Amino acid sequence: MARPRIHDAELRTRLLEAAAETVAQQGVDSLSLRKLAAAQSTSTTAIYSLFGGRAELLVALFATSFSSFGDAQRGVPVTGDPEVDLRELAIAYREWALRNPHLYAVMFGGVLGSIDVSDEAQLASAAMDPLRAAVARAVADGIMAGAPVELISHSFWAIVHGLVSLELAMPTNSDDETRRATFEAGTESVLRGWTRQ
């Protein structure tokens, strides 16, 4: 009879989720492999087996965060209207961030400190490919103009990112409908700014 796998993908996912929450809430220095293992009813041996060590766990956390975010962006259907696609990409961005604030903090909150994630930088870039593709279609169709695709894409991302970051960092008493309306107004403003009149 085969021995059951105890260091499996499900445990790896649980460890990454728990590590992300710890790092996002308390900072990278608070991440103890011993405490993480105990909280997840496993051993430090399991963490070393799955990741290789603390630094490797943090790098995997960064990679997993951007992979999840990128999957959400790539999951937005491509239509015949790039403006519709851009609006839907923005909505998907916000919804993913609100569902995964701890992963968002790992990606953009500077919580990893001096951990070297340069080898995973392509994951961050690839996550924005759907946005660049939608902008490229808008430019090719004559809907957007005034700057290169990369610049338009970056400005669109900056507005969306800024609005989401403010919403996560500065909770207000306003209801979700008001927050969503504010987000959509900001998104629309940058979209209109690049639309050929």
PDB file of N, CA and C in Angstrom, residues 104-157:
ATOM      1  N   TYR A 104      -2.374  40.980  -2.382  1.00  0.00           N
ATOM      2  CA  TYR A 104      -2.151  42.301  -2.978  1.00  0.00           C
ATOM      3  C   TYR A 104      -1.031  43.031  -2.226  1.00  0.00           C
ATOM      4  N   ALA A 105      -1.024  42.908  -0.902  1.00  0.00           N
ATOM      5  CA  ALA A 105       0.030  43.541  -0.098  1.00  0.00           C
ATOM      6  C   ALA A 105       1.389  42.929  -0.394  1.00  0.00           C
ATOM      7  N   VAL A 106       1.424  41.628  -0.612  1.00  0.00           N
ATOM      8  CA  VAL A 106       2.684  40.968  -0.963  1.00  0.00           C
ATOM      9  C   VAL A 106       3.193  41.488  -2.302  1.00  0.00           C
ATOM     10  N   MET A 107       2.285  41.693  -3.246  1.00  0.00           N
ATOM     11  CA  MET A 107       2.664  42.153  -4.578  1.00  0.00           C
ATOM     12  C   MET A 107       3.106  43.612  -4.592  1.00  0.00           C
ATOM     13  N   PHE A 108       2.338  44.461  -3.915  1.00  0.00           N
ATOM     14  CA  PHE A 108       2.527  45.908  -4.088  1.00  0.00           C
ATOM     15  C   PHE A 108       2.809  46.684  -2.798  1.00  0.00           C
ATOM     16  N   GLY A 109       2.722  46.016  -1.659  1.00  0.00           N
ATOM     17  CA  GLY A 109       2.835  46.744  -0.397  1.00  0.00           C
ATOM     18  C   GLY A 109       4.234  46.884   0.153  1.00  0.00           C
ATOM     19  N   GLY A 110       5.228  46.367  -0.555  1.00  0.00           N
ATOM     20  CA  GLY A 110       6.602  46.470  -0.072  1.00  0.00           C
ATOM     21  C   GLY A 110       6.872  45.642   1.171  1.00  0.00           C
ATOM     22  N   VAL A 111       6.003  44.667   1.462  1.00  0.00           N
ATOM     23  CA  VAL A 111       6.134  43.920   2.709  1.00  0.00           C
ATOM     24  C   VAL A 111       7.243  42.874   2.674  1.00  0.00           C
ATOM     25  N   LEU A 112       7.758  42.552   1.477  1.00  0.00           N
ATOM     26  CA  LEU A 112       8.802  41.538   1.394  1.00  0.00           C
ATOM     27  C   LEU A 112      10.194  42.090   1.677  1.00  0.00           C
ATOM     28  N   GLY A 113      10.291  43.399   1.826  1.00  0.00           N
ATOM     29  CA  GLY A 113      11.568  43.997   2.187  1.00  0.00           C
ATOM     30  C   GLY A 113      12.649  43.714   1.169  1.00  0.00           C
ATOM     31  N   SER A 114      13.776  43.161   1.640  1.00  0.00           N
ATOM     32  CA  SER A 114      14.943  42.967   0.766  1.00  0.00           C
ATOM     33  C   SER A 114      14.966  41.608   0.073  1.00  0.00           C
ATOM     34  N   ILE A 115      13.880  40.845   0.171  1.00  0.00           N
ATOM     35  CA  ILE A 115      13.844  39.537  -0.493  1.00  0.00           C
ATOM     36  C   ILE A 115      13.963  39.749  -2.009  1.00  0.00           C
ATOM     37  N   ASP A 116      14.887  39.044  -2.632  1.00  0.00           N
ATOM     38  CA  ASP A 116      15.141  39.201  -4.069  1.00  0.00           C
ATOM     39  C   ASP A 116      14.123  38.399  -4.880  1.00  0.00           C
ATOM     40  N   VAL A 117      13.264  39.132  -5.588  1.00  0.00           N
ATOM     41  CA  VAL A 117      12.258  38.481  -6.427  1.00  0.00           C
ATOM     42  C   VAL A 117      12.487  38.810  -7.902  1.00  0.00           C
ATOM     43  N   SER A 118      13.705  39.219  -8.229  1.00  0.00           N
ATOM     44  CA  SER A 118      13.991  39.653  -9.602  1.00  0.00           C
ATOM     45  C   SER A 118      13.768  38.542 -10.621  1.00  0.00           C
ATOM     46  N   ASP A 119      14.010  37.285 -10.225  1.00  0.00           N
ATOM     47  CA  ASP A 119      13.810  36.177 -11.159  1.00  0.00           C
ATOM     48  C   ASP A 119      12.337  35.945 -11.468  1.00  0.00           C
ATOM     49  N   GLU A 120      11.454  36.485 -10.635  1.00  0.00           N
ATOM     50  CA  GLU A 120      10.010  36.321 -10.840  1.00  0.00           C
ATOM     51  C   GLU A 120       9.387  37.562 -11.464  1.00  0.00           C
ATOM     52  N   ALA A 121      10.201  38.555 -11.835  1.00  0.00           N
ATOM     53  CA  ALA A 121       9.675  39.812 -12.367  1.00  0.00           C
ATOM     54  C   ALA A 121       8.829  39.611 -13.616  1.00  0.00           C
ATOM     55  N   GLN A 122       9.148  38.572 -14.399  1.00  0.00           N
ATOM     56  CA  GLN A 122       8.386  38.329 -15.621  1.00  0.00           C
ATOM     57  C   GLN A 122       6.933  37.977 -15.308  1.00  0.00           C
ATOM     58  N   LEU A 123       6.678  37.416 -14.120  1.00  0.00           N
ATOM     59  CA  LEU A 123       5.299  37.110 -13.734  1.00  0.00           C
ATOM     60  C   LEU A 123       4.498  38.389 -13.547  1.00  0.00           C
ATOM     61  N   ALA A 124       5.135  39.390 -12.962  1.00  0.00           N
ATOM     62  CA  ALA A 124       4.468  40.679 -12.770  1.00  0.00           C
ATOM     63  C   ALA A 124       4.165  41.321 -14.116  1.00  0.00           C
ATOM     64  N   SER A 125       5.119  41.263 -15.019  1.00  0.00           N
ATOM     65  CA  SER A 125       4.910  41.842 -16.348  1.00  0.00           C
ATOM     66  C   SER A 125       3.836  41.087 -17.116  1.00  0.00           C
ATOM     67  N   ALA A 126       3.880  39.754 -17.049  1.00  0.00           N
ATOM     68  CA  ALA A 126       2.912  38.939 -17.787  1.00  0.00           C
ATOM     69  C   ALA A 126       1.484  39.158 -17.293  1.00  0.00           C
ATOM     70  N   ALA A 127       1.343  39.482 -16.013  1.00  0.00           N
ATOM     71  CA  ALA A 127       0.001  39.710 -15.457  1.00  0.00           C
ATOM     72  C   ALA A 127      -0.675  40.906 -16.112  1.00  0.00           C
ATOM     73  N   MET A 128       0.122  41.812 -16.669  1.00  0.00           N
ATOM     74  CA  MET A 128      -0.437  43.001 -17.305  1.00  0.00           C
ATOM     75  C   MET A 128      -0.608  42.829 -18.814  1.00  0.00           C
ATOM     76  N   ASP A 129      -0.280  41.666 -19.348  1.00  0.00           N
ATOM     77  CA  ASP A 129      -0.421  41.433 -20.786  1.00  0.00           C
ATOM     78  C   ASP A 129      -1.846  41.642 -21.299  1.00  0.00           C
ATOM     79  N   PRO A 130      -2.887  41.189 -20.588  1.00  0.00           N
ATOM     80  CA  PRO A 130      -4.251  41.435 -21.086  1.00  0.00           C
ATOM     81  C   PRO A 130      -4.577  42.918 -21.212  1.00  0.00           C
ATOM     82  N   LEU A 131      -4.070  43.725 -20.273  1.00  0.00           N
ATOM     83  CA  LEU A 131      -4.288  45.176 -20.356  1.00  0.00           C
ATOM     84  C   LEU A 131      -3.588  45.746 -21.578  1.00  0.00           C
ATOM     85  N   ARG A 132      -2.310  45.387 -21.768  1.00  0.00           N
ATOM     86  CA  ARG A 132      -1.569  45.898 -22.923  1.00  0.00           C
ATOM     87  C   ARG A 132      -2.223  45.469 -24.235  1.00  0.00           C
ATOM     88  N   ALA A 133      -2.721  44.234 -24.263  1.00  0.00           N
ATOM     89  CA  ALA A 133      -3.360  43.734 -25.486  1.00  0.00           C
ATOM     90  C   ALA A 133      -4.638  44.510 -25.795  1.00  0.00           C
ATOM     91  N   ALA A 134      -5.428  44.820 -24.766  1.00  0.00           N
ATOM     92  CA  ALA A 134      -6.665  45.576 -24.971  1.00  0.00           C
ATOM     93  C   ALA A 134      -6.359  46.992 -25.453  1.00  0.00           C
ATOM     94  N   VAL A 135      -5.343  47.610 -24.868  1.00  0.00           N
ATOM     95  CA  VAL A 135      -4.955  48.951 -25.306  1.00  0.00           C
ATOM     96  C   VAL A 135      -4.441  48.899 -26.741  1.00  0.00           C
ATOM     97  N   ALA A 136      -3.653  47.891 -27.071  1.00  0.00           N
ATOM     98  CA  ALA A 136      -3.131  47.754 -28.433  1.00  0.00           C
ATOM     99  C   ALA A 136      -4.275  47.620 -29.435  1.00  0.00           C
ATOM    100  N   ARG A 137      -5.317  46.867 -29.080  1.00  0.00           N
ATOM    101  CA  ARG A 137      -6.474  46.743 -29.971  1.00  0.00           C
ATOM    102  C   ARG A 137      -7.186  48.085 -30.116  1.00  0.00           C
ATOM    103  N   ALA A 138      -7.295  48.829 -29.020  1.00  0.00           N
ATOM    104  CA  ALA A 138      -7.959  50.136 -29.073  1.00  0.00           C
ATOM    105  C   ALA A 138      -7.189  51.105 -29.956  1.00  0.00           C
ATOM    106  N   VAL A 139      -5.864  51.073 -29.873  1.00  0.00           N
ATOM    107  CA  VAL A 139      -5.034  51.944 -30.706  1.00  0.00           C
ATOM    108  C   VAL A 139      -5.140  51.521 -32.170  1.00  0.00           C
ATOM    109  N   ALA A 140      -5.071  50.214 -32.416  1.00  0.00           N
ATOM    110  CA  ALA A 140      -5.166  49.707 -33.786  1.00  0.00           C
ATOM    111  C   ALA A 140      -6.515  50.045 -34.414  1.00  0.00           C
ATOM    112  N   ASP A 141      -7.570  50.049 -33.597  1.00  0.00           N
ATOM    113  CA  ASP A 141      -8.914  50.361 -34.097  1.00  0.00           C
ATOM    114  C   ASP A 141      -9.179  51.861 -34.200  1.00  0.00           C
ATOM    115  N   GLY A 142      -8.199  52.664 -33.785  1.00  0.00           N
ATOM    116  CA  GLY A 142      -8.372  54.116 -33.837  1.00  0.00           C
ATOM    117  C   GLY A 142      -9.228  54.673 -32.710  1.00  0.00           C
ATOM    118  N   ILE A 143      -9.483  53.864 -31.695  1.00  0.00           N
ATOM    119  CA  ILE A 143     -10.298  54.324 -30.562  1.00  0.00           C
ATOM    120  C   ILE A 143      -9.469  55.157 -29.595  1.00  0.00           C
ATOM    121  N   MET A 144      -8.214  54.766 -29.416  1.00  0.00           N
ATOM    122  CA  MET A 144      -7.306  55.492 -28.533  1.00  0.00           C
ATOM    123  C   MET A 144      -6.138  56.026 -29.343  1.00  0.00           C
ATOM    124  N   ALA A 145      -5.614  57.151 -28.874  1.00  0.00           N
ATOM    125  CA  ALA A 145      -4.483  57.767 -29.568  1.00  0.00           C
ATOM    126  C   ALA A 145      -3.801  58.741 -28.622  1.00  0.00           C
ATOM    127  N   GLY A 146      -2.625  59.208 -29.039  1.00  0.00           N
ATOM    128  CA  GLY A 146      -1.947  60.255 -28.284  1.00  0.00           C
ATOM    129  C   GLY A 146      -0.651  59.832 -27.644  1.00  0.00           C
ATOM    130  N   ALA A 147      -0.381  58.518 -27.589  1.00  0.00           N
ATOM    131  CA  ALA A 147       0.842  58.031 -26.963  1.00  0.00           C
ATOM    132  C   ALA A 147       1.042  56.569 -27.352  1.00  0.00           C
ATOM    133  N   PRO A 148       2.248  56.049 -27.121  1.00  0.00           N
ATOM    134  CA  PRO A 148       2.486  54.631 -27.393  1.00  0.00           C
ATOM    135  C   PRO A 148       1.623  53.735 -26.498  1.00  0.00           C
ATOM    136  N   VAL A 149       1.414  52.510 -26.938  1.00  0.00           N
ATOM    137  CA  VAL A 149       0.594  51.547 -26.196  1.00  0.00           C
ATOM    138  C   VAL A 149       1.082  51.382 -24.766  1.00  0.00           C
ATOM    139  N   GLU A 150       2.397  51.265 -24.585  1.00  0.00           N
ATOM    140  CA  GLU A 150       2.940  51.035 -23.241  1.00  0.00           C
ATOM    141  C   GLU A 150       2.622  52.186 -22.300  1.00  0.00           C
ATOM    142  N   LEU A 151       2.703  53.411 -22.799  1.00  0.00           N
ATOM    143  CA  LEU A 151       2.418  54.574 -21.952  1.00  0.00           C
ATOM    144  C   LEU A 151       0.937  54.633 -21.588  1.00  0.00           C
ATOM    145  N   ILE A 152       0.066  54.406 -22.554  1.00  0.00           N
ATOM    146  CA  ILE A 152      -1.379  54.403 -22.269  1.00  0.00           C
ATOM    147  C   ILE A 152      -1.700  53.294 -21.276  1.00  0.00           C
ATOM    148  N   SER A 153      -1.133  52.124 -21.485  1.00  0.00           N
ATOM    149  CA  SER A 153      -1.377  50.993 -20.592  1.00  0.00           C
ATOM    150  C   SER A 153      -0.932  51.316 -19.172  1.00  0.00           C
ATOM    151  N   HIS A 154       0.246  51.919 -19.060  1.00  0.00           N
ATOM    152  CA  HIS A 154       0.776  52.237 -17.737  1.00  0.00           C
ATOM    153  C   HIS A 154      -0.096  53.264 -17.027  1.00  0.00           C
ATOM    154  N   SER A 155      -0.568  54.257 -17.751  1.00  0.00           N
ATOM    155  CA  SER A 155      -1.402  55.284 -17.108  1.00  0.00           C
ATOM    156  C   SER A 155      -2.744  54.699 -16.671  1.00  0.00           C
ATOM    157  N   PHE A 156      -3.305  53.803 -17.489  1.00  0.00           N
ATOM    158  CA  PHE A 156      -4.564  53.147 -17.122  1.00  0.00           C
ATOM    159  C   PHE A 156      -4.359  52.298 -15.873  1.00  0.00           C
ATOM    160  N   TRP A 157      -3.277  51.511 -15.868  1.00  0.00           N
ATOM    161  CA  TRP A 157      -2.975  50.679 -14.711  1.00  0.00           C
ATOM    162  C   TRP A 157      -2.742  51.533 -13.472  1.00  0.00           C
TER     163      TRP A 157
END
